[in-house]
Short mmCIF file of C-alpha atoms and ligand atoms in Angstrom, two decimals:
data_model
loop_
_atom_site.label_atom_id
_atom_site.label_comp_id
_atom_site.label_asym_id
_atom_site.label_seq_id
_atom_site.Cartn_x
_atom_site.Cartn_y
_atom_site.Cartn_z
CA MET K 686 -90.92 189.65 17.83
CA PRO K 687 -93.52 188.11 20.17
CA ASP K 688 -92.68 188.18 23.88
CA ALA K 689 -90.00 185.67 24.76
CA PRO K 690 -91.32 182.70 26.70
CA ARG K 691 -90.31 182.30 30.31
CA SER K 692 -91.22 178.65 30.68
CA VAL K 693 -90.57 175.67 28.44
CA LEU K 694 -91.49 172.00 28.62
CA PHE K 695 -89.62 169.42 26.51
CA VAL K 696 -91.60 166.29 25.62
CA CYS K 697 -90.65 162.90 24.14
CA LEU K 698 -92.12 159.41 24.47
CA GLY K 699 -90.43 157.99 27.57
CA ASN K 700 -88.88 161.09 29.23
CA ILE K 701 -85.66 159.18 29.78
CA CYS K 702 -83.61 159.87 26.61
CA ARG K 703 -84.40 162.88 24.39
CA SER K 704 -86.47 165.29 26.49
CA PRO K 705 -84.28 165.13 29.62
CA MET K 706 -81.28 165.68 27.32
CA ALA K 707 -82.99 168.77 25.91
CA GLU K 708 -83.81 169.98 29.42
CA GLY K 709 -80.19 169.53 30.56
CA ILE K 710 -78.77 171.29 27.48
CA PHE K 711 -81.26 174.15 27.83
CA ARG K 712 -80.35 174.67 31.50
CA HIS K 713 -76.66 174.49 30.60
CA ARG K 714 -76.99 177.02 27.76
CA LEU K 715 -79.09 179.36 29.86
CA ALA K 716 -76.59 179.26 32.74
CA GLY K 717 -73.88 180.35 30.28
CA ARG K 718 -75.77 183.55 29.34
CA SER K 719 -74.65 186.63 31.24
CA ALA K 720 -78.16 188.03 31.60
CA SER K 721 -80.15 184.82 31.69
CA PRO K 722 -83.75 185.40 32.76
CA ALA K 723 -85.51 183.16 35.25
CA PHE K 724 -86.93 180.25 33.28
CA HIS K 725 -89.21 177.45 34.39
CA VAL K 726 -87.82 174.37 32.61
CA ASP K 727 -89.06 170.79 32.77
CA SER K 728 -89.48 167.67 30.64
CA ALA K 729 -92.10 164.92 30.37
CA GLY K 730 -93.04 161.83 28.37
CA THR K 731 -96.29 161.12 26.56
CA GLY K 732 -96.00 157.52 27.82
CA ALA K 733 -95.99 156.34 31.43
CA TRP K 734 -93.63 153.31 31.22
CA HIS K 735 -90.64 155.04 32.81
CA VAL K 736 -92.32 157.35 35.32
CA GLY K 737 -90.10 157.83 38.37
CA GLU K 738 -86.94 156.57 36.62
CA ALA K 739 -83.75 158.60 36.27
CA PRO K 740 -82.68 159.56 32.73
CA ASP K 741 -81.17 156.72 30.68
CA PRO K 742 -77.48 156.19 31.68
CA ARG K 743 -76.43 157.07 28.12
CA THR K 744 -78.25 160.43 28.33
CA GLN K 745 -76.63 161.02 31.72
CA GLU K 746 -73.19 160.24 30.30
CA VAL K 747 -73.51 162.64 27.36
CA LEU K 748 -74.85 165.45 29.55
CA ARG K 749 -72.06 165.04 32.13
CA ARG K 750 -69.41 164.94 29.41
CA HIS K 751 -70.63 168.34 28.20
CA GLY K 752 -70.84 169.79 31.71
CA ALA K 753 -74.65 169.95 31.55
CA PRO K 754 -76.91 169.10 34.52
CA VAL K 755 -78.77 165.77 34.64
CA PRO K 756 -82.54 166.25 35.17
CA GLY K 757 -84.59 164.45 37.82
CA PRO K 758 -86.95 161.48 37.47
CA ALA K 759 -89.31 160.96 34.56
CA ARG K 760 -92.94 162.05 34.65
CA GLN K 761 -95.84 161.80 32.25
CA ALA K 762 -97.15 164.81 30.29
CA ARG K 763 -100.46 166.16 31.68
CA PRO K 764 -103.27 168.24 30.18
CA ASP K 765 -102.61 171.07 32.66
CA ASP K 766 -98.98 171.43 31.51
CA VAL K 767 -100.29 173.74 28.85
CA GLU K 768 -101.40 176.17 31.57
CA GLN K 769 -98.00 176.03 33.31
CA PHE K 770 -95.69 176.42 30.30
CA ASP K 771 -95.49 179.16 27.66
CA VAL K 772 -94.06 176.81 25.03
CA ILE K 773 -93.98 173.04 24.69
CA MET K 774 -91.39 171.34 22.51
CA ALA K 775 -92.19 167.97 20.95
CA MET K 776 -89.19 165.85 19.95
CA ASP K 777 -90.96 164.25 16.98
CA ARG K 778 -94.18 164.31 14.99
CA SER K 779 -95.65 161.42 16.94
CA ASN K 780 -95.13 163.31 20.21
CA LEU K 781 -96.69 166.38 18.56
CA ARG K 782 -99.83 164.45 17.57
CA ASN K 783 -100.14 163.05 21.09
CA LEU K 784 -99.78 166.50 22.63
CA HIS K 785 -102.40 167.92 20.29
CA ARG K 786 -104.79 165.29 21.64
CA LEU K 787 -103.90 166.22 25.22
CA TYR K 788 -104.38 170.02 24.90
CA PRO K 789 -107.28 172.18 23.69
CA SER K 790 -106.94 173.42 20.10
CA GLU K 791 -106.44 177.04 21.24
CA ALA K 792 -103.12 175.93 22.75
CA HIS K 793 -101.77 174.08 19.69
CA GLY K 794 -99.92 177.19 18.46
CA ARG K 795 -97.66 176.99 21.51
CA VAL K 796 -96.65 173.39 20.79
CA HIS K 797 -93.63 173.24 18.49
CA LEU K 798 -91.44 170.65 16.86
CA MET K 799 -88.06 170.83 18.58
CA LEU K 800 -86.09 170.97 15.32
CA GLU K 801 -88.42 173.49 13.63
CA PRO K 802 -85.71 176.23 13.45
CA THR K 803 -82.98 173.88 12.16
CA THR K 804 -83.65 170.74 10.10
CA GLY K 805 -87.43 170.70 10.54
CA GLY K 806 -87.15 166.94 11.04
CA ASP K 807 -87.71 164.66 14.02
CA VAL K 808 -85.22 164.03 16.81
CA PRO K 809 -84.49 160.32 16.27
CA ASP K 810 -85.27 158.04 19.20
CA PRO K 811 -81.87 156.72 20.36
CA TYR K 812 -83.29 154.23 22.90
CA TYR K 813 -82.73 151.02 20.95
CA GLY K 814 -79.45 152.06 19.32
CA GLY K 815 -75.88 152.45 20.50
CA PRO K 816 -74.13 155.34 22.27
CA ASP K 817 -73.39 157.11 18.95
CA GLY K 818 -77.10 157.86 18.66
CA PHE K 819 -77.00 159.79 21.92
CA ASP K 820 -74.11 161.95 20.68
CA GLN K 821 -76.01 162.61 17.46
CA VAL K 822 -79.12 163.61 19.44
CA TYR K 823 -77.01 165.91 21.63
CA GLY K 824 -75.75 167.73 18.54
CA LEU K 825 -79.23 168.12 17.05
CA LEU K 826 -80.68 169.39 20.32
CA ASP K 827 -77.82 171.76 21.08
CA GLU K 828 -78.08 173.35 17.63
CA ALA K 829 -81.85 173.71 17.91
CA ILE K 830 -81.69 175.17 21.42
CA GLU K 831 -79.19 177.78 20.23
CA ALA K 832 -81.61 178.64 17.41
CA TRP K 833 -84.61 178.91 19.75
CA LEU K 834 -82.66 181.11 22.20
CA GLY K 835 -81.67 183.31 19.26
CA ARG K 836 -85.30 183.62 18.17
CA TRP K 837 -86.26 184.62 21.68
CA GLY K 838 -83.60 187.33 21.79
CA LEU K 839 -81.44 185.35 24.20
CA GLY K 840 -78.78 184.28 21.70
P1 LIG T 150 -87.34 158.82 24.78
O1 LIG T 150 -86.85 157.35 24.37
O2 LIG T 150 -88.74 158.97 24.25
O3 LIG T 150 -86.38 159.70 24.05
O4 LIG T 150 -87.24 158.91 26.28
C1 LIG T 150 -87.58 156.20 24.68
C2 LIG T 150 -87.42 155.59 25.90
C3 LIG T 150 -88.10 154.44 26.19
C4 LIG T 150 -88.97 153.90 25.26
C5 LIG T 150 -89.14 154.51 24.04
C6 LIG T 150 -88.44 155.66 23.76
N1 LIG T 150 -89.66 152.71 25.55
O5 LIG T 150 -90.38 152.22 24.67
O6 LIG T 150 -89.56 152.16 26.65
#
């Protein structure tokens, strides 16, 4: 198995719904491990519309209900993120394409689709839907994070 990463960046479009949810779940799952290593964890959006805003209230509600921490304000993804993070998780294929444009091709192997180890599909954008969508996204992300932690020998 390749060395387990020690830093992970979760990326979606706005950094207010999916990627902060992934960040909160990841922190929550890591805190529950007895021998959890020090991890640098963050999230970002490929777009700049919501920079500086707190996560969407529906993301906050789902995270709190599960006892997971609520991440800080949104920021935009930057080219130098690829130097700061071992792995970068794109929530959907559109995010993945945008990240490929942002980073040099040598780094593309460290950019993964979030649901690669589970459904292989995209994390649906819940922004324009109802609260059920946020619960569905929580389930998809939680399952995928468990799978990634297992791959990295942290399961
Ligand atoms: P996210 O959801 O990418 O999961 O944070 C979105 C949030 C805002 C917008 C789109 C998606 N927006 O167009 O403002």
